[in-house]
Structure formats: structure tokens, C-alpha cells
PDB file of C-alpha atoms in Angstrom:
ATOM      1  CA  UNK A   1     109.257  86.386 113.980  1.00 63.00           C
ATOM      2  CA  UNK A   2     106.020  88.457 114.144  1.00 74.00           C
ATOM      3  CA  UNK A   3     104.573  88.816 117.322  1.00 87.00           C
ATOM      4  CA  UNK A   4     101.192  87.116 116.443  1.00 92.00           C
ATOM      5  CA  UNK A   5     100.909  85.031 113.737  1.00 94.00           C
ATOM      6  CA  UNK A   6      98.133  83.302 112.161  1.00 95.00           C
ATOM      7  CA  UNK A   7      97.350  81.227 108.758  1.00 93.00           C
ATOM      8  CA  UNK A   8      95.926  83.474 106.128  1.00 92.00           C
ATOM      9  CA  UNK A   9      94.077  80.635 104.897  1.00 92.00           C
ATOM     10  CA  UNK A  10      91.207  80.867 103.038  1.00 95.00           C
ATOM     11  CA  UNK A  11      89.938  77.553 104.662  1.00 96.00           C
ATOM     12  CA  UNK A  12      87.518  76.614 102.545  1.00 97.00           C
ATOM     13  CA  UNK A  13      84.603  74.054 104.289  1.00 97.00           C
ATOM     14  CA  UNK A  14      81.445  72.481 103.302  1.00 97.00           C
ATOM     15  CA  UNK A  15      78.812  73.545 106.106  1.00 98.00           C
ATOM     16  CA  UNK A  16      78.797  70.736 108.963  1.00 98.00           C
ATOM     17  CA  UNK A  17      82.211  70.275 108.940  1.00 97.00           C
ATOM     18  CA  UNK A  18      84.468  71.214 111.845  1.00 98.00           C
ATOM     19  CA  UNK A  19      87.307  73.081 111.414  1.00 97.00           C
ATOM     20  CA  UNK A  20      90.361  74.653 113.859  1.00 96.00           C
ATOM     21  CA  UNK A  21      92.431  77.504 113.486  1.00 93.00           C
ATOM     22  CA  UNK A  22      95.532  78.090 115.387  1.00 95.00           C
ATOM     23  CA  UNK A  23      97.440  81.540 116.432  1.00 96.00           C
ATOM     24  CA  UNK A  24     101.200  81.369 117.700  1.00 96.00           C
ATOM     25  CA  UNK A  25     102.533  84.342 120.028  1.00 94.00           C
ATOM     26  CA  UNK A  26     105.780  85.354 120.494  1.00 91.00           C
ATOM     27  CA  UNK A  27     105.674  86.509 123.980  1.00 86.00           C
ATOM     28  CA  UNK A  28     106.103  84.683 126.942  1.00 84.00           C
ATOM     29  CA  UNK A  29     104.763  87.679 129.236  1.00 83.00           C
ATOM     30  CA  UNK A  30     101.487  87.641 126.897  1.00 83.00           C
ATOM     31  CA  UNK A  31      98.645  87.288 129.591  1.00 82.00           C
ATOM     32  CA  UNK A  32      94.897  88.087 127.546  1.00 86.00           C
ATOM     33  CA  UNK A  33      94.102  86.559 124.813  1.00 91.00           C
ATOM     34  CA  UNK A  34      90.883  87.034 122.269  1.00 93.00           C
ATOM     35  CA  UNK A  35      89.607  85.678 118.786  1.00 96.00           C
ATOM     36  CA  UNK A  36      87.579  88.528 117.418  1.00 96.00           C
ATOM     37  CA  UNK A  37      85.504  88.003 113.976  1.00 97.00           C
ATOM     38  CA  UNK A  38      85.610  90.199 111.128  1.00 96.00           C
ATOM     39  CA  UNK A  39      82.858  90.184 108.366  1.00 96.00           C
ATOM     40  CA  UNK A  40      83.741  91.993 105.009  1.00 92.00           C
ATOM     41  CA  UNK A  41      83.671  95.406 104.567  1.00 88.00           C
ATOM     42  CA  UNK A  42      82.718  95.705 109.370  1.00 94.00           C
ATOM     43  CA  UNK A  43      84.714  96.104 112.160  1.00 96.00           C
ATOM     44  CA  UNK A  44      86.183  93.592 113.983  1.00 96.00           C
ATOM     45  CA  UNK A  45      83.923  92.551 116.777  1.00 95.00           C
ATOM     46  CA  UNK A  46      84.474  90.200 119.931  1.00 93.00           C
ATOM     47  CA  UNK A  47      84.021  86.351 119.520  1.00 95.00           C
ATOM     48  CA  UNK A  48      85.340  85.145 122.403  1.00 93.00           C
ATOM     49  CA  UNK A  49      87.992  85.273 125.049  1.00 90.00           C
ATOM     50  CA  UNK A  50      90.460  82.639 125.710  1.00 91.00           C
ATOM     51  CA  UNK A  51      91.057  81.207 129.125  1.00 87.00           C
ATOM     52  CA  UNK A  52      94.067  78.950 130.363  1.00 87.00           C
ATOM     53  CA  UNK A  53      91.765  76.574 131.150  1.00 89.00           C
ATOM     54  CA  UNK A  54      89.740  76.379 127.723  1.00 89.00           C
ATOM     55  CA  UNK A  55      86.768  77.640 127.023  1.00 92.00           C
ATOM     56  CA  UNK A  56      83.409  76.682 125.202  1.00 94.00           C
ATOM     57  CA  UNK A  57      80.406  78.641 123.439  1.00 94.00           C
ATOM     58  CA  UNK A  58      78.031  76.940 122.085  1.00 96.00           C
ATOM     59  CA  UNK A  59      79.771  75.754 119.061  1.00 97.00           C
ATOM     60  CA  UNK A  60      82.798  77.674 119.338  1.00 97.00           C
ATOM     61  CA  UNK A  61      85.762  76.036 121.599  1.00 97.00           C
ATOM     62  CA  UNK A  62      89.025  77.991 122.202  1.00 96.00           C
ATOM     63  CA  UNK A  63      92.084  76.965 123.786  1.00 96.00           C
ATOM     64  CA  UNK A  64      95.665  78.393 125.133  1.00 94.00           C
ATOM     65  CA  UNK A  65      98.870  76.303 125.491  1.00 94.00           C
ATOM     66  CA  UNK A  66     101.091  78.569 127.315  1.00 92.00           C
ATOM     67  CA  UNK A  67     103.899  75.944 126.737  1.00 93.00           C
ATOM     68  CA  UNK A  68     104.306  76.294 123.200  1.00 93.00           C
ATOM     69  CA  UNK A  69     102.687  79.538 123.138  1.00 93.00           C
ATOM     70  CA  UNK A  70      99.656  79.573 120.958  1.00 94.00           C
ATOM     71  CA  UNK A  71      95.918  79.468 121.445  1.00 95.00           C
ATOM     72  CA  UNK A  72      93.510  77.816 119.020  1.00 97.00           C
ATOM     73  CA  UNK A  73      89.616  78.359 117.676  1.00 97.00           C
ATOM     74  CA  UNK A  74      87.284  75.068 117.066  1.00 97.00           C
ATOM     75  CA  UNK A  75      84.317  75.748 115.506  1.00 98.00           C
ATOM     76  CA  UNK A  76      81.899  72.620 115.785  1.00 98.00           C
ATOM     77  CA  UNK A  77      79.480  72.237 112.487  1.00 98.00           C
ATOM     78  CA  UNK A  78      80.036  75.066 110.755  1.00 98.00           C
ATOM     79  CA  UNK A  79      77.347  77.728 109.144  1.00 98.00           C
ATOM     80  CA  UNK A  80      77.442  79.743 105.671  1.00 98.00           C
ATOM     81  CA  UNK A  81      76.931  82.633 108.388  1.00 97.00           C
ATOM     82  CA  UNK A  82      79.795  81.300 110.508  1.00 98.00           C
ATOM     83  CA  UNK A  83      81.856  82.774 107.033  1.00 98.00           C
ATOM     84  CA  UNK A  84      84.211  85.601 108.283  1.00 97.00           C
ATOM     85  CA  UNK A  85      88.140  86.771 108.780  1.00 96.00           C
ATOM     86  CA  UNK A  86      89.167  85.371 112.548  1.00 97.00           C
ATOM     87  CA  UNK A  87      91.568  87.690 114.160  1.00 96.00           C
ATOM     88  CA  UNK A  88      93.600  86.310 116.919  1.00 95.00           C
ATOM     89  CA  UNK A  89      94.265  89.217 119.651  1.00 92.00           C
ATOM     90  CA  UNK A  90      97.195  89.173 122.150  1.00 91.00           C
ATOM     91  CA  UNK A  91      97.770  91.384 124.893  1.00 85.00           C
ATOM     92  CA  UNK A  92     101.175  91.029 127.121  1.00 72.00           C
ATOM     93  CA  UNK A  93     101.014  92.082 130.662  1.00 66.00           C
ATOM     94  CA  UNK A  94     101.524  95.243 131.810  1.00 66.00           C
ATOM     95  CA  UNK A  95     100.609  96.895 128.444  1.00 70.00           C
ATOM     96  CA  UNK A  96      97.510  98.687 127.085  1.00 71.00           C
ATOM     97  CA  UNK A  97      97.990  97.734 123.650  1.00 81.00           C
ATOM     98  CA  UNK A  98      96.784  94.222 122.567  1.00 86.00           C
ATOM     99  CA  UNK A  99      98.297  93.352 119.565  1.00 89.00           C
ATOM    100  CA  UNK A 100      96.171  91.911 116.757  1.00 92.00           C
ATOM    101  CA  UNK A 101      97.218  88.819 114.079  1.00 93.00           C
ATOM    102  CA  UNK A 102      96.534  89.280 110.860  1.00 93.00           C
ATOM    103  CA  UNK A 103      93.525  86.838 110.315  1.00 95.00           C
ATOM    104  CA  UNK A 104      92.467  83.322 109.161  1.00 96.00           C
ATOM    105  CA  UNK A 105      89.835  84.151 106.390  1.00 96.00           C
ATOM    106  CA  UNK A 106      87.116  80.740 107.122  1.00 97.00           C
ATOM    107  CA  UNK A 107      84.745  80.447 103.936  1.00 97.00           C
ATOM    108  CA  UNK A 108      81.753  77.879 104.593  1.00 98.00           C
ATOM    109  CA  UNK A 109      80.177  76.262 101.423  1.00 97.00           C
ATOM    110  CA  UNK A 110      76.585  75.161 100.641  1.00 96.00           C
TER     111      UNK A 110
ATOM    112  CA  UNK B   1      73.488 102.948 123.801  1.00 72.00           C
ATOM    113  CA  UNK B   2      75.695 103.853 120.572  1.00 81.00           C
ATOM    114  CA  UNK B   3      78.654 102.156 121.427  1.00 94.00           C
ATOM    115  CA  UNK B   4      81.383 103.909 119.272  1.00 97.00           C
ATOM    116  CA  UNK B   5      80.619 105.961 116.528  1.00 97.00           C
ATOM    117  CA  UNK B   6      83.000 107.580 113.744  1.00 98.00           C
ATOM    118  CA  UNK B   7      82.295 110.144 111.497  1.00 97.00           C
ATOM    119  CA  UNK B   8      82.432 110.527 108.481  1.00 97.00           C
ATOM    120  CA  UNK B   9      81.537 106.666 107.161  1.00 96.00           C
ATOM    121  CA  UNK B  10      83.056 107.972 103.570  1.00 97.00           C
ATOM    122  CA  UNK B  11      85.561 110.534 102.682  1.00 96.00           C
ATOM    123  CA  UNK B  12      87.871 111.171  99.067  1.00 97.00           C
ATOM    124  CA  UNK B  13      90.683 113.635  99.672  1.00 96.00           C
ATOM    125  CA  UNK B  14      92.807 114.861  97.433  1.00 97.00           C
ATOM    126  CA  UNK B  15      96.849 114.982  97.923  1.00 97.00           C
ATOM    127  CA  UNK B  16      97.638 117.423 100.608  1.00 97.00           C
ATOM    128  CA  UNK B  17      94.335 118.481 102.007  1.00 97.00           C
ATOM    129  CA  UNK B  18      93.593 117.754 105.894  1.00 96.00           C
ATOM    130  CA  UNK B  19      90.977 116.640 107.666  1.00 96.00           C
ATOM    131  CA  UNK B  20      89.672 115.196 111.333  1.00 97.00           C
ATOM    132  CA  UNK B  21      88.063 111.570 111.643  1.00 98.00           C
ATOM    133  CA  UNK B  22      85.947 112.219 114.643  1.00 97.00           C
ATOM    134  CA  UNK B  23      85.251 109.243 117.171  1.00 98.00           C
ATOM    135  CA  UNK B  24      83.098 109.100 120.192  1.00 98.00           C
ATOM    136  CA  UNK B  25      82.040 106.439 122.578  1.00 97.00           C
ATOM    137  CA  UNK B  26      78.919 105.858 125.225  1.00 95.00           C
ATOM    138  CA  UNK B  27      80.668 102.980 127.432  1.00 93.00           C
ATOM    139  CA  UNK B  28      82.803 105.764 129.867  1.00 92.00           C
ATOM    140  CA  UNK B  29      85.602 103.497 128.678  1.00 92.00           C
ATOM    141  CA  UNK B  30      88.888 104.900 129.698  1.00 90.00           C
ATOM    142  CA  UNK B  31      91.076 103.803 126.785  1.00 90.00           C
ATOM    143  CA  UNK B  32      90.236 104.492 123.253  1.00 94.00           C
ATOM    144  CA  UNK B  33      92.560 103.932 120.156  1.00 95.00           C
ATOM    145  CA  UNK B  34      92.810 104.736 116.586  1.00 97.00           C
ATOM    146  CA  UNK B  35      93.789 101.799 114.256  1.00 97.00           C
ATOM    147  CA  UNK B  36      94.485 101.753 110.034  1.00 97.00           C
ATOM    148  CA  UNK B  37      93.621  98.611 107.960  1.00 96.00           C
ATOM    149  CA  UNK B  38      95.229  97.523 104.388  1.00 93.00           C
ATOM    150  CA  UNK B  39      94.325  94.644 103.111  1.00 85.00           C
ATOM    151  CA  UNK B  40      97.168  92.134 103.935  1.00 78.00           C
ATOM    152  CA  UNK B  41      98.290  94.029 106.434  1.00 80.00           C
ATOM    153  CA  UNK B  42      96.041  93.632 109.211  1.00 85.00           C
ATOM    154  CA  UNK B  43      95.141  96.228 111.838  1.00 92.00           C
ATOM    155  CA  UNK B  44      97.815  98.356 112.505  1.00 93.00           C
ATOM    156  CA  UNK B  45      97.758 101.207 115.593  1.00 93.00           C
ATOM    157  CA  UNK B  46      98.415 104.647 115.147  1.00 96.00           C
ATOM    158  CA  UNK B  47      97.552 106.305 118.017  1.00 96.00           C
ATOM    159  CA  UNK B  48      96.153 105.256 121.521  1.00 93.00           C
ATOM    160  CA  UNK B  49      94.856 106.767 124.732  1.00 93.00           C
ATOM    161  CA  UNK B  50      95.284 104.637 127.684  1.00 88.00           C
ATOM    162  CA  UNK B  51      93.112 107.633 129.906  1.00 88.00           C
ATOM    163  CA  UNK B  52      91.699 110.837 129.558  1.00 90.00           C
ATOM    164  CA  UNK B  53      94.463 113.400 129.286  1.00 89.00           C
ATOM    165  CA  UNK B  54      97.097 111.072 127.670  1.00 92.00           C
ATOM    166  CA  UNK B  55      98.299 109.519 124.158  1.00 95.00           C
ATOM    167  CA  UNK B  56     100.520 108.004 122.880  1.00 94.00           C
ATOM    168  CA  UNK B  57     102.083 106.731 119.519  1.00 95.00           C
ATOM    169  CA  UNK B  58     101.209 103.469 118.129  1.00 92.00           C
ATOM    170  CA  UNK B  59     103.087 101.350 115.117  1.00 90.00           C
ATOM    171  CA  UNK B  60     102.281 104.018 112.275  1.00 95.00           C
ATOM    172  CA  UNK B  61     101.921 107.164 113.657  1.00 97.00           C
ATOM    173  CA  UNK B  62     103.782 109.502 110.896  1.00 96.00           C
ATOM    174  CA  UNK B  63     101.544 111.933 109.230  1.00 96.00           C
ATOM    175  CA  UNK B  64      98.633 111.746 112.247  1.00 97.00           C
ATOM    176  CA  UNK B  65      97.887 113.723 114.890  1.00 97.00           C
ATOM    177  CA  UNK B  66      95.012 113.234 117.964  1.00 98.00           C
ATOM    178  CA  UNK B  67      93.498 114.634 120.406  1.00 97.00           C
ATOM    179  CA  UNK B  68      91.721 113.248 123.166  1.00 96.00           C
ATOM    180  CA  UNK B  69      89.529 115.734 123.688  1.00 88.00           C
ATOM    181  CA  UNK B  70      87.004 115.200 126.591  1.00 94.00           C
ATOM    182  CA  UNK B  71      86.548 111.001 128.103  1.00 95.00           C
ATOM    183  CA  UNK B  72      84.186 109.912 125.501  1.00 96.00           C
ATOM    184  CA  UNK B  73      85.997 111.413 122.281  1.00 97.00           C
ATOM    185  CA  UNK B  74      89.007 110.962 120.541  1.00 98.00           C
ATOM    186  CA  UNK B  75      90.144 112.382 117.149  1.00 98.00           C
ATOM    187  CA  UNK B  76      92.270 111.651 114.672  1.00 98.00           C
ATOM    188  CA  UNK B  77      93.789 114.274 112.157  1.00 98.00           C
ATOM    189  CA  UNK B  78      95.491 114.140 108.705  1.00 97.00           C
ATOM    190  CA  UNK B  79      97.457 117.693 108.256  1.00 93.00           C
ATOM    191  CA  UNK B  80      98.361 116.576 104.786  1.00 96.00           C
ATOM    192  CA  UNK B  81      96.649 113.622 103.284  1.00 96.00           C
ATOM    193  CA  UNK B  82      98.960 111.708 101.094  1.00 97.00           C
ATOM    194  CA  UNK B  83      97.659 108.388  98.626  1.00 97.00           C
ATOM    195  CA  UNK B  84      99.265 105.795 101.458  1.00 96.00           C
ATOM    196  CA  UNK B  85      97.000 107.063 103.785  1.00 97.00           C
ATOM    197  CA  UNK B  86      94.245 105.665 101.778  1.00 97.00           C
ATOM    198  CA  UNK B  87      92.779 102.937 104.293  1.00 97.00           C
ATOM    199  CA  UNK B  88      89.897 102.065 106.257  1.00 97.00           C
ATOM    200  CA  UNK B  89      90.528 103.377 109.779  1.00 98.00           C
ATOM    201  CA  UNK B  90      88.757 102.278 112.850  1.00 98.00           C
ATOM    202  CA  UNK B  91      88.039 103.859 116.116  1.00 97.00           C
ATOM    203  CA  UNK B  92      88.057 101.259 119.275  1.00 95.00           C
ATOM    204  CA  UNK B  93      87.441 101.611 123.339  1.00 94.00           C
ATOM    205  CA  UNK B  94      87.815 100.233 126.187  1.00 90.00           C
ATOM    206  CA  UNK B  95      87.646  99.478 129.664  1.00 84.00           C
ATOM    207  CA  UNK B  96      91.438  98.885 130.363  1.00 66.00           C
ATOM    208  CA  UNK B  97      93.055 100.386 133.347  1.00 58.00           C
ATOM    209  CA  UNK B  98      95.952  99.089 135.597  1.00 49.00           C
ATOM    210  CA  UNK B  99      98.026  98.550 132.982  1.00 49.00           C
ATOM    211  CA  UNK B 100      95.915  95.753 131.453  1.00 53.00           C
ATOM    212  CA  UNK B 101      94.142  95.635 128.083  1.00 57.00           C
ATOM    213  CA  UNK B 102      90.681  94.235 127.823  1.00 76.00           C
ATOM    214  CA  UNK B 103      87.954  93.918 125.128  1.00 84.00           C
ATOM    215  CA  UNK B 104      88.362  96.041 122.880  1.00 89.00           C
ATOM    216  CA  UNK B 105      84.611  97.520 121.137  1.00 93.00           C
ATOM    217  CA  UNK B 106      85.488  98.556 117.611  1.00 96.00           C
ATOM    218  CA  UNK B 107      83.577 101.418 115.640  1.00 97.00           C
ATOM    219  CA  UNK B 108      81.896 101.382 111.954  1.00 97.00           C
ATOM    220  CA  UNK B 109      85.135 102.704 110.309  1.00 97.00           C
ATOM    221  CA  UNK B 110      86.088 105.349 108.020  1.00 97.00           C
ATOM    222  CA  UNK B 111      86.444 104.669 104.546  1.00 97.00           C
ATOM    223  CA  UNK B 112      89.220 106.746 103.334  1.00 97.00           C
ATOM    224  CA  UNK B 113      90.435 107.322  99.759  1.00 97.00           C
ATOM    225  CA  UNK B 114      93.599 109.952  99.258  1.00 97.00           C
ATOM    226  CA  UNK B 115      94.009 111.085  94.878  1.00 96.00           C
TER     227      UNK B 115
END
């Protein structure tokens, strides 16, 4: 089992729709957790961290459930701009190296 | 500020020649790593340094070398380019210390294409 995985996707949404990605981790010790969005052809850049608790911005909910060890992305009436690969980042504790998932591509149509 | 910056943006080798993807960043972050991505195949790390003065090998770190050469700079170096090593490679920081990892602030990238 990989030690982040996530759904390749495309997910393919009209704009004003709402739409949820998930990201399962294989580590129990895992303690940070990210999504970071990727536009074509850029770098990766933060979205948002993920606390145990759940977090909201703005439009963008994420979510961890330690118990069955994955952490989620809700994104609330989606944009064309909102169109982007969503990396899901995992860092276990004690280690310097987070360890990335390869991506849910999220394409919003007019 | 900058943030991180990587030279050069574009670069065509041919089979066997070297060369040194440079990477700097403004943030005095502590860690800085060096990470390749294929399409598919997500990012994968090569090489990282947790602190000044220290690296260490990533996933993929055959046919690299770096050198972390002062806090805010940290280089990457193909002795012998070969065509798997075409990529796009990316240049990250930050502030992680006591063992923990934290946001990570990506670079531009470096567009690489081995013949």
C-alpha cells in the first residue's frame, strides 16, 4: 500500500457545484497534514493545513479522521479558477520529510 | 522578499554532460529540499537538508549530487545527465526544526530535457 494515496480523478464539475476529495495515509505515527494546489505547468503551493479538529477557509473545508486514517478537501461552489491538481501532503512525526500523494486533478466547467 | 528561486527556468542537455540547478531562498528557513516530477508519478525527493551543514538522500537520489552550500542555498548537480533525468525539478524550504516538518514553500522549477 502506498503511503499516501489519493484519486487521480479528473473530477470533472460544472462551476457551483461542491465537490470532496479524500487522501488515505498509511501511517499511524503521521502527525501534519496539508492539501497543497498545483496549477499546470507551477509549483505546488500551500492551500491549507489540516487540523484534528477540522478546519474552514472561506470556501475550502478540510478534515482528518485519525481513526481510519485519511483527511479530506470540500470545496463549497466551485470556480473555473478553483481548476488545479490537489496534492495531499503527509508528514509522520519525528521526520523532516513530508511525504506528498500523487494528486486529485479537479477540472471546473462553464 | 523572493521566496525561493531556481536557476536556470529552462535547460536541454545532451547524454552525459553535467550541470548544477542552483536554488536559493530569502525565508532563513533551515530545511531546504530538492524534489523531481514525472507526470504520473508525483513529486518524488532526491535530496534534502534538514539544517545547514547536513543532507541527506531522498527516494531517487542515484545520479545527483548537492551541496548545501551556505543557509540560504542549496544545489543540485547532474555529473552525467542521462534521458530519465528529463523532469521538472523543484527546489522547496522550510522552517522545520525539532524533528518536525512544516510548510513547505516550493520554487518556480527547472525544466529539464536530457537527448
Amino acid at each position: 500500500r502506498k503511503e499516501v494515496e489519493q484519486d487521480p480523478g479528473p473530477f470533472n464539475v460544472p462551476e457551483g457545484a461542491t465537490v470532496a476529495f479524500n487522501c488515505t495515509y498509511s501511517n499511524s505515527a503521521s502527525q501534519s497534514f496539508f492539501w497543497y494546489r498545483q496549477d499546470c505547468r507551477k509549483e505546488p503551493k500551500l492551500l491549507m493545513s489540516v487540523y484534528s479538529s477540522g478546519n474552514e477557509d472561506g470556501r475550502f473545508t478540510a478534515q482528518l479522521n485519525r481513526a481510519s486514517q485519511y483527511i479530506s478537501l470540500l470545496i463549497r461552489d466551485s470556480k473555473l479558477s478553483d481548476s488545479a491538481t490537489y496534492l495531499c501532503v503527509v508528514n509522520k512525526g519525528g521526520s523532516y520529510i513530508p511525504t506528498f500523494g500523487r494528486g486529485t486533478s479537479l477540472i471546473v466547467h462553464p | 522578499n523572493a521566496g525561493v528561486t531556481q536557476t536556470p527556468k529552462f535547460q536541454v542537455l545532451k547524454t552525459g554532460q553535467s550541470m548544477t540547478l542552483q536554488c536559493a531562498q530569502d525565508m532563513n528557513h533551515n530545511s531546504m529540499y530538492w524534489y523531481r516530477q514525472d507526470p504520473g508519478m508525483g513529486l518524488r525527493l532526491i535530496y534534502y537538508s534538514a539544517s545547514e551543514g547536513t543532507t541527506d538522500k531522498g527516494e531517487v537520489p542515484n545520479g545527483y549530487n548537492v551541496s548545501r552550500l551556505n543557509k540560504r542555498e542549496f544545489s543540485l548537480r547532474l555529473e552525467s545527465a542521462a534521458p530519465s533525468q528529463t523532469s521538472v525539478y523543484f527546489c522547496a524550504s522550510s522552517e522545520a526544526g525539532g524533528g518536525r516538518s512544516k510548510t513547505q514553500y516550493f520554487g518556480p522549477g527547472t525544466r529539464l530535457l536530457v537527448l
